[in-house]
CSV table of C-alpha atoms in Angstrom, one decimal:
chain,number,residue,atom,x,y,z
A,1,MET,CA,61.6,73.9,100.0
A,2,SER,CA,62.0,70.8,102.3
A,3,ILE,CA,64.4,70.8,105.3
A,4,SER,CA,66.7,68.4,103.5
A,5,GLU,CA,66.7,70.6,100.3
A,6,ALA,CA,67.5,73.7,102.5
A,7,VAL,CA,70.4,71.9,104.1
A,8,ASN,CA,71.8,70.8,100.8
A,9,SER,CA,71.4,74.3,99.4
A,10,LYS,CA,73.2,75.7,102.4
A,11,ASP,CA,76.0,73.1,102.2
A,12,THR,CA,76.5,74.0,98.5
A,13,PHE,CA,76.7,77.7,99.4
A,14,LEU,CA,79.2,77.0,102.2
A,15,LYS,CA,81.3,74.8,99.8
A,16,SER,CA,81.4,77.6,97.3
A,17,ILE,CA,82.8,79.9,99.9
A,18,ASP,CA,85.5,77.4,100.8
A,19,GLU,CA,86.3,77.1,97.1
A,20,ARG,CA,86.8,80.8,96.8
A,21,LEU,CA,88.9,81.1,99.9
A,22,GLN,CA,92.6,80.3,100.3
A,23,ILE,CA,94.6,81.1,103.5
A,24,GLN,CA,98.4,80.9,103.6
A,25,ARG,CA,99.9,81.1,107.1
A,26,LEU,CA,103.3,82.7,106.5
A,27,PHE,CA,104.6,82.2,110.1
A,28,ALA,CA,104.6,78.4,109.7
A,29,ALA,CA,106.0,78.6,106.2
A,30,THR,CA,109.0,80.7,107.1
A,31,ARG,CA,109.7,79.4,110.6
A,32,MET,CA,113.1,77.9,109.6
A,33,VAL,CA,114.4,81.1,108.1
A,34,ALA,CA,112.9,83.6,110.5
A,35,SER,CA,114.6,84.9,113.6
A,36,ALA,CA,114.0,82.9,116.8
A,37,PRO,CA,110.5,83.5,118.1
A,38,GLY,CA,110.5,86.2,120.8
A,39,SER,CA,114.0,87.4,119.9
A,40,ASP,CA,112.5,90.9,119.3
A,41,VAL,CA,110.9,90.8,122.7
A,42,VAL,CA,114.2,89.9,124.4
A,43,LYS,CA,115.9,92.7,122.5
A,44,GLY,CA,113.2,95.3,123.3
A,45,LEU,CA,112.9,94.5,127.0
A,46,THR,CA,116.7,94.4,127.7
A,47,GLN,CA,117.5,97.7,126.1
A,48,SER,CA,117.1,101.2,127.6
A,49,PRO,CA,114.5,102.6,127.2
A,50,LYS,CA,112.4,99.5,126.9
A,51,SER,CA,110.2,98.9,123.8
A,52,LEU,CA,108.1,96.3,122.1
A,53,PRO,CA,107.2,95.9,118.4
A,54,ALA,CA,103.6,97.2,117.8
A,55,TYR,CA,102.6,94.0,116.0
A,56,TYR,CA,102.3,92.3,119.4
A,57,PHE,CA,99.1,94.3,119.8
A,58,TYR,CA,97.4,92.1,117.3
A,59,ASP,CA,96.4,88.8,118.7
A,60,ASP,CA,92.7,88.1,118.1
A,61,ARG,CA,91.6,90.1,121.2
A,62,GLY,CA,93.8,93.0,120.2
A,63,SER,CA,92.3,93.1,116.8
A,64,GLU,CA,88.8,93.1,118.3
A,65,LEU,CA,89.8,96.0,120.6
A,66,PHE,CA,91.2,98.0,117.7
A,67,GLU,CA,87.9,97.6,115.8
A,68,GLN,CA,86.2,99.1,118.9
A,69,ILE,CA,88.7,101.9,118.9
A,70,CYS,CA,87.8,102.8,115.3
A,71,GLU,CA,84.2,103.4,116.4
A,72,LEU,CA,85.0,105.7,119.3
A,73,PRO,CA,83.9,109.4,119.0
A,74,GLU,CA,87.4,110.7,119.8
A,75,TYR,CA,89.0,108.5,117.1
A,76,TYR,CA,88.4,110.7,114.0
A,77,LEU,CA,90.7,108.8,111.8
A,78,THR,CA,88.4,106.0,110.7
A,79,ARG,CA,85.3,108.0,110.0
A,80,THR,CA,87.3,110.7,108.2
A,81,GLU,CA,89.1,108.2,105.9
A,82,THR,CA,85.9,106.3,105.3
A,83,ALA,CA,84.2,109.5,104.1
A,84,ILE,CA,87.1,110.3,101.8
A,85,LEU,CA,86.9,106.7,100.4
A,86,GLN,CA,83.2,107.0,99.8
A,87,GLU,CA,83.8,110.1,97.7
A,88,CYS,CA,86.7,108.8,95.7
A,89,ALA,CA,86.4,105.0,95.4
A,90,GLY,CA,84.7,105.2,92.0
A,91,GLU,CA,87.4,107.5,90.7
A,92,ILE,CA,90.1,105.0,92.0
A,93,ALA,CA,88.4,102.1,90.2
A,94,LYS,CA,88.2,104.1,86.9
A,95,ILE,CA,91.9,105.0,87.2
A,96,THR,CA,93.2,101.5,87.8
A,97,GLY,CA,90.7,99.6,85.8
A,98,ALA,CA,90.2,95.9,86.6
A,99,CYS,CA,92.5,95.4,89.6
A,100,GLU,CA,93.5,92.9,92.2
A,101,LEU,CA,93.3,94.5,95.7
A,102,VAL,CA,96.0,93.7,98.2
A,103,GLU,CA,95.4,95.1,101.7
A,104,LEU,CA,98.0,95.3,104.4
A,105,GLY,CA,96.6,95.1,107.9
A,106,SER,CA,93.2,94.3,106.7
A,107,GLY,CA,91.5,93.7,110.1
A,108,SER,CA,87.7,93.4,109.5
A,109,SER,CA,88.0,94.8,105.9
A,110,THR,CA,85.2,97.3,106.6
A,111,LYS,CA,86.6,100.1,104.4
A,112,THR,CA,87.6,97.5,101.7
A,113,ARG,CA,83.9,97.1,101.0
A,114,ILE,CA,83.8,100.6,99.7
A,115,LEU,CA,86.5,99.7,97.1
A,116,LEU,CA,84.9,96.3,96.3
A,117,ASP,CA,81.6,98.0,95.6
A,118,ALA,CA,83.2,100.5,93.3
A,119,TYR,CA,84.9,97.8,91.2
A,120,GLN,CA,81.8,95.7,91.2
A,121,GLU,CA,79.7,98.6,90.0
A,122,LEU,CA,82.0,98.9,87.0
A,123,GLY,CA,81.6,95.2,86.3
A,124,TYR,CA,85.2,94.2,87.1
A,125,PRO,CA,86.1,90.8,88.6
A,126,LEU,CA,86.9,90.9,92.3
A,127,ARG,CA,90.1,89.4,93.7
A,128,TYR,CA,91.2,90.3,97.2
A,129,LEU,CA,94.4,89.5,99.1
A,130,PRO,CA,94.0,90.6,102.7
A,131,ILE,CA,97.1,90.5,104.9
A,132,ASP,CA,97.0,90.5,108.7
A,133,VAL,CA,99.0,89.0,111.6
A,134,SER,CA,95.7,87.9,113.3
A,135,ALA,CA,94.7,84.7,111.4
A,136,GLY,CA,91.4,84.5,113.3
A,137,MET,CA,90.3,88.0,112.3
A,138,LEU,CA,91.6,87.3,108.8
A,139,GLU,CA,89.5,84.2,108.2
A,140,SER,CA,86.3,85.5,109.9
A,141,SER,CA,86.3,88.7,107.9
A,142,ALA,CA,87.2,86.9,104.6
A,143,ARG,CA,84.3,84.5,105.1
A,144,GLN,CA,81.9,87.4,105.7
A,145,LEU,CA,83.1,89.1,102.5
A,146,LEU,CA,82.7,85.9,100.5
A,147,GLN,CA,79.2,85.6,101.7
A,148,ASP,CA,78.3,89.2,100.8
A,149,TYR,CA,80.2,89.2,97.4
A,150,PRO,CA,79.3,86.0,95.5
A,151,GLN,CA,81.9,86.7,92.7
A,152,LEU,CA,84.8,87.5,95.1
A,153,GLN,CA,87.9,85.4,95.2
A,154,VAL,CA,90.1,85.7,98.4
A,155,TYR,CA,93.7,84.7,98.9
A,156,ALA,CA,94.5,85.6,102.5
A,157,LEU,CA,98.0,85.8,103.9
A,158,ALA,CA,98.5,85.5,107.7
A,159,GLY,CA,101.8,87.1,108.6
A,160,THR,CA,103.8,90.3,108.9
A,161,TYR,CA,103.9,92.9,106.1
A,162,GLU,CA,107.5,92.1,105.3
A,163,LEU,CA,106.8,88.4,104.9
A,164,ALA,CA,103.6,88.9,102.9
A,165,LEU,CA,105.1,91.5,100.5
A,166,ALA,CA,108.0,89.2,99.8
A,167,GLN,CA,105.7,86.2,99.1
A,168,LEU,CA,102.8,87.8,97.1
A,169,PRO,CA,101.7,85.3,94.5
A,170,PRO,CA,101.5,86.3,90.8
A,171,THR,CA,98.4,88.3,90.1
A,172,HIS,CA,95.6,86.9,87.9
A,173,SER,CA,94.3,90.4,87.2
A,174,PRO,CA,95.4,93.0,84.6
A,175,THR,CA,97.0,95.0,87.4
A,176,ARG,CA,97.4,95.1,91.1
A,177,MET,CA,96.9,97.7,93.8
A,178,ILE,CA,98.5,97.4,97.3
A,179,GLY,CA,96.4,99.3,99.9
A,180,PHE,CA,97.9,100.6,103.2
A,181,ILE,CA,95.0,102.6,104.6
A,182,GLY,CA,94.0,103.5,108.1
A,183,SER,CA,97.1,105.7,108.8
A,184,SER,CA,99.2,102.6,109.8
A,185,LEU,CA,102.2,104.2,108.1
A,186,GLY,CA,102.5,106.4,111.1
A,187,ASN,CA,103.5,103.4,113.2
A,188,LEU,CA,106.9,103.3,111.4
A,189,ASN,CA,109.8,105.6,112.2
A,190,ARG,CA,111.6,107.4,109.4
A,191,GLN,CA,114.1,104.6,108.6
A,192,GLU,CA,111.4,101.9,108.8
A,193,CYS,CA,109.2,104.0,106.5
A,194,GLU,CA,111.9,104.1,103.8
A,195,ILE,CA,112.5,100.4,104.1
A,196,PHE,CA,108.7,99.8,103.8
A,197,PHE,CA,108.4,101.9,100.7
A,198,SER,CA,111.2,99.9,99.1
A,199,GLN,CA,109.4,96.7,100.0
A,200,ILE,CA,106.2,98.1,98.3
A,201,THR,CA,108.3,99.0,95.2
A,202,ASN,CA,109.8,95.5,95.0
A,203,ALA,CA,106.3,93.9,95.4
A,204,LEU,CA,104.9,95.8,92.4
A,205,GLN,CA,105.4,95.7,88.7
A,206,VAL,CA,105.9,98.9,86.7
A,207,GLY,CA,102.5,100.5,86.2
A,208,GLU,CA,100.9,98.9,89.3
A,209,TYR,CA,99.4,101.0,92.1
A,210,PHE,CA,99.8,101.8,95.8
A,211,LEU,CA,97.0,103.4,97.8
A,212,LEU,CA,98.2,105.0,101.0
A,213,GLY,CA,96.2,106.7,103.9
A,214,ILE,CA,98.0,109.1,106.1
A,215,ASP,CA,97.0,111.1,109.2
A,216,LEU,CA,98.0,114.8,108.8
A,217,HIS,CA,99.5,117.1,111.4
A,218,LYS,CA,97.0,118.9,113.6
A,219,PRO,CA,96.7,120.4,117.1
A,220,LYS,CA,97.4,118.1,120.0
A,221,GLN,CA,94.0,118.9,121.5
A,222,ILE,CA,92.5,116.8,118.7
A,223,LEU,CA,95.2,114.2,118.6
A,224,GLU,CA,95.7,113.2,122.2
A,225,PRO,CA,92.1,112.2,123.0
A,226,ALA,CA,92.1,109.9,119.9
A,227,TYR,CA,94.8,107.8,121.7
A,228,ASP,CA,93.5,108.1,125.3
A,229,ASP,CA,89.8,107.9,125.0
A,230,SER,CA,87.3,108.5,127.8
A,231,GLN,CA,86.0,104.9,127.7
A,232,GLY,CA,89.5,103.4,128.2
A,233,VAL,CA,89.3,101.2,125.1
A,234,THR,CA,92.8,102.3,123.9
A,235,ALA,CA,94.2,101.7,127.4
A,236,ALA,CA,92.7,98.1,127.2
A,237,PHE,CA,94.3,97.7,123.7
A,238,ASN,CA,97.7,98.8,125.0
A,239,LEU,CA,97.5,96.6,128.1
A,240,ASN,CA,96.4,93.6,126.1
A,241,MET,CA,99.9,93.4,124.7
A,242,LEU,CA,101.0,92.1,128.1
A,243,GLU,CA,98.4,89.4,128.0
A,244,HIS,CA,99.5,88.4,124.5
A,245,LEU,CA,103.1,88.1,125.7
A,246,ASN,CA,102.1,86.1,128.7
A,247,ARG,CA,100.3,83.6,126.5
A,248,ARG,CA,103.0,83.4,123.8
A,249,PHE,CA,106.0,83.2,126.1
A,250,ASP,CA,104.7,81.8,129.4
A,251,GLY,CA,104.9,85.2,131.1
A,252,ASP,CA,103.6,86.6,134.4
A,253,PHE,CA,103.0,90.2,133.5
A,254,ASP,CA,100.2,91.6,135.8
A,255,LYS,CA,98.5,94.2,133.6
A,256,THR,CA,96.9,95.8,136.7
A,257,GLU,CA,100.5,96.8,137.7
A,258,PHE,CA,100.9,98.8,134.5
A,259,GLU,CA,99.1,101.8,133.1
A,260,HIS,CA,98.5,103.3,129.7
A,261,TRP,CA,100.3,106.5,128.9
A,262,ALA,CA,99.8,108.4,125.5
A,263,PHE,CA,100.9,111.9,124.6
A,264,TYR,CA,101.8,114.0,121.5
A,265,ASN,CA,105.5,114.7,121.0
A,266,GLU,CA,105.2,118.0,119.1
A,267,SER,CA,108.9,118.2,118.1
A,268,GLU,CA,108.8,114.8,116.5
A,269,ARG,CA,105.2,115.2,115.3
A,270,GLN,CA,104.1,111.8,116.7
A,271,ILE,CA,101.8,110.3,119.2
A,272,GLU,CA,103.8,108.0,121.6
A,273,MET,CA,102.1,105.2,123.5
A,274,HIS,CA,103.8,103.6,126.6
A,275,LEU,CA,103.0,101.1,129.3
A,276,LYS,CA,104.1,102.6,132.6
A,277,SER,CA,105.1,100.4,135.6
A,278,LYS,CA,103.2,101.5,138.7
A,279,ARG,CA,105.9,100.1,141.0
A,280,SER,CA,109.3,98.3,141.2
A,281,GLN,CA,108.7,94.8,140.0
A,282,THR,CA,110.3,91.8,138.2
A,283,VAL,CA,108.5,90.0,135.3
A,284,GLN,CA,109.4,86.5,134.0
A,285,LEU,CA,108.9,85.3,130.4
A,286,LYS,CA,109.8,81.6,131.0
A,287,SER,CA,109.9,80.3,127.5
A,288,LEU,CA,112.4,83.1,126.6
A,289,ASN,CA,114.4,82.5,129.8
A,290,LEU,CA,114.0,86.2,130.4
A,291,SER,CA,113.7,88.1,133.7
A,292,VAL,CA,113.0,91.8,133.4
A,293,ASN,CA,113.3,94.4,136.2
A,294,PHE,CA,111.1,97.5,136.2
A,295,ALA,CA,111.6,100.6,138.3
A,296,ALA,CA,108.6,102.5,139.5
A,297,GLY,CA,107.5,104.8,136.6
A,298,GLU,CA,109.6,103.0,134.0
A,299,THR,CA,107.9,102.5,130.7
A,300,ILE,CA,107.7,100.2,127.7
A,301,HIS,CA,107.4,102.2,124.5
A,302,THR,CA,104.8,100.3,122.5
A,303,GLU,CA,103.8,102.5,119.6
A,304,ILE,CA,104.4,105.7,117.7
A,305,SER,CA,101.8,107.3,115.4
A,306,ARG,CA,103.5,109.9,113.2
A,307,LYS,CA,101.6,112.7,111.6
A,308,PHE,CA,102.5,113.8,108.0
A,309,ASP,CA,102.7,116.6,105.6
A,310,LEU,CA,101.1,115.8,102.3
A,311,ASP,CA,103.7,117.4,100.1
A,312,ILE,CA,106.7,115.9,101.9
A,313,ILE,CA,105.3,112.4,101.8
A,314,GLN,CA,104.8,112.6,98.1
A,315,GLN,CA,108.5,113.6,97.7
A,316,GLN,CA,109.5,110.6,99.8
A,317,LEU,CA,107.4,108.2,97.7
A,318,ALA,CA,108.8,109.6,94.5
A,319,THR,CA,112.3,108.8,95.5
A,320,GLN,CA,111.2,105.1,95.5
A,321,GLY,CA,109.6,105.4,92.1
A,322,LEU,CA,106.1,105.7,93.6
A,323,VAL,CA,104.6,108.7,91.7
A,324,THR,CA,101.5,110.2,93.2
A,325,ILE,CA,98.8,110.5,90.5
A,326,GLN,CA,95.9,111.7,92.7
A,327,THR,CA,95.4,112.9,96.2
A,328,TRP,CA,92.2,113.3,98.2
A,329,THR,CA,91.6,114.9,101.6
A,330,ASP,CA,88.7,116.1,103.8
A,331,SER,CA,87.5,119.6,104.3
A,332,ASN,CA,89.4,119.9,107.6
A,333,GLN,CA,92.6,118.7,106.0
A,334,TRP,CA,92.9,116.1,108.8
A,335,PHE,CA,93.5,113.1,106.7
A,336,GLY,CA,95.0,112.3,103.2
A,337,LEU,CA,94.6,109.5,100.7
A,338,LEU,CA,97.2,109.1,97.9
A,339,LEU,CA,97.0,106.9,94.8
A,340,CYS,CA,100.5,106.2,93.5
A,341,GLN,CA,101.8,104.3,90.5
A,342,LEU,CA,105.2,102.6,90.2
A,343,GLN,CA,107.1,104.4,87.5
A,344,ARG,CA,110.8,103.4,87.5
C-alpha cells in the first residue's frame, strides 16, 4: 500500500467513526431553563455546615483522577464489580435480548466493554448512550470504543443525570437498559435516591431494564482505606474540586490550605468526605460575587458514599415499579449487581 493509499484508508476509517458518533451537550441546550450557573455553589457555601454537590468533582482532571482511584489496591469496588460483570454479562444479554445500553456516569466506559462483548457475542447490534458531565472524557472514551467496535453506534449526552434522563432520545433497539454501575447510587442521600429511582422509571418504557451496582455494608477497616488511600490519589481528587471552582467561577481557593478528610459514619452506614480548612481564611468566587469565611478546622462536605443492604434496596426499587429479576454478588458479599425490569 502506498503512503497516499494508507492516508486515504485512515481518513475513511476516521470518517466512519465520526458518522457513528453523536454528542449532545445538554448544558448548552438547557441553559435558558436551568438554574443560574453556580447557584448551587452559593447555596452550599453559605449554609451551615458547608457543602458542595459531588458533580463538581468531575471536570476533565477530576475524571482522570477518579479513573486512577479505580486502579488503587485499597479501592476494592471496581475490581469486585468487574469480576461480577465478567461472570454475569452473558446472562444479562440473554435476559434482555437485543438492547440499547444507556450508562449514567460512563467515565472511560471500561466496564461497559464487558457488556458490549456479551451482546456482540450473541450477534446483537450495538447501540450505546454514555452520559457524563465531563464532555472531554465522554468524547475520548467514545472514540476509543468506536475504534474497537466497528459495528457500534454511540449517542453521547454531556450533562447531569437529571437532564440526560429527561432528554433520552427514542430508542432504535427492541428494548433499552439503563446502567448505573460503579456504586454511584451511594452518593445520593435517601430522599435523592427516591427521586432518582422515579427519574429512572419515567425514562423507561414498561418491560425495559435497569442495571444497578451497589456497594454493600462491611467493616470500616475495609471501607475507610478505600476513600483515604496511601498514595493520596483520593485526596487529590477531593482537593481538585477547589481548582474546578476556581476555574469555573474566578475563585482564589488555595488547595494547600485545605486537607482531605474521609471517615465511615457507622450509624448512617455511609462514608463521608470533607475538605477541612487548615486555618481561618476568606475565599472569593468573583463571578458569583461571593465571599466565604472559613474558621480553622471548618469543613466543606463534598460527598457521601452510602452502603446498602441487598434486600432493602430491592424493596425500595419495587415501590417505583422496578422489579428485581436477578441479582449477583461476589463470594465476600462486598458488592451487589441487580437487574431490574419496569413493571407498572
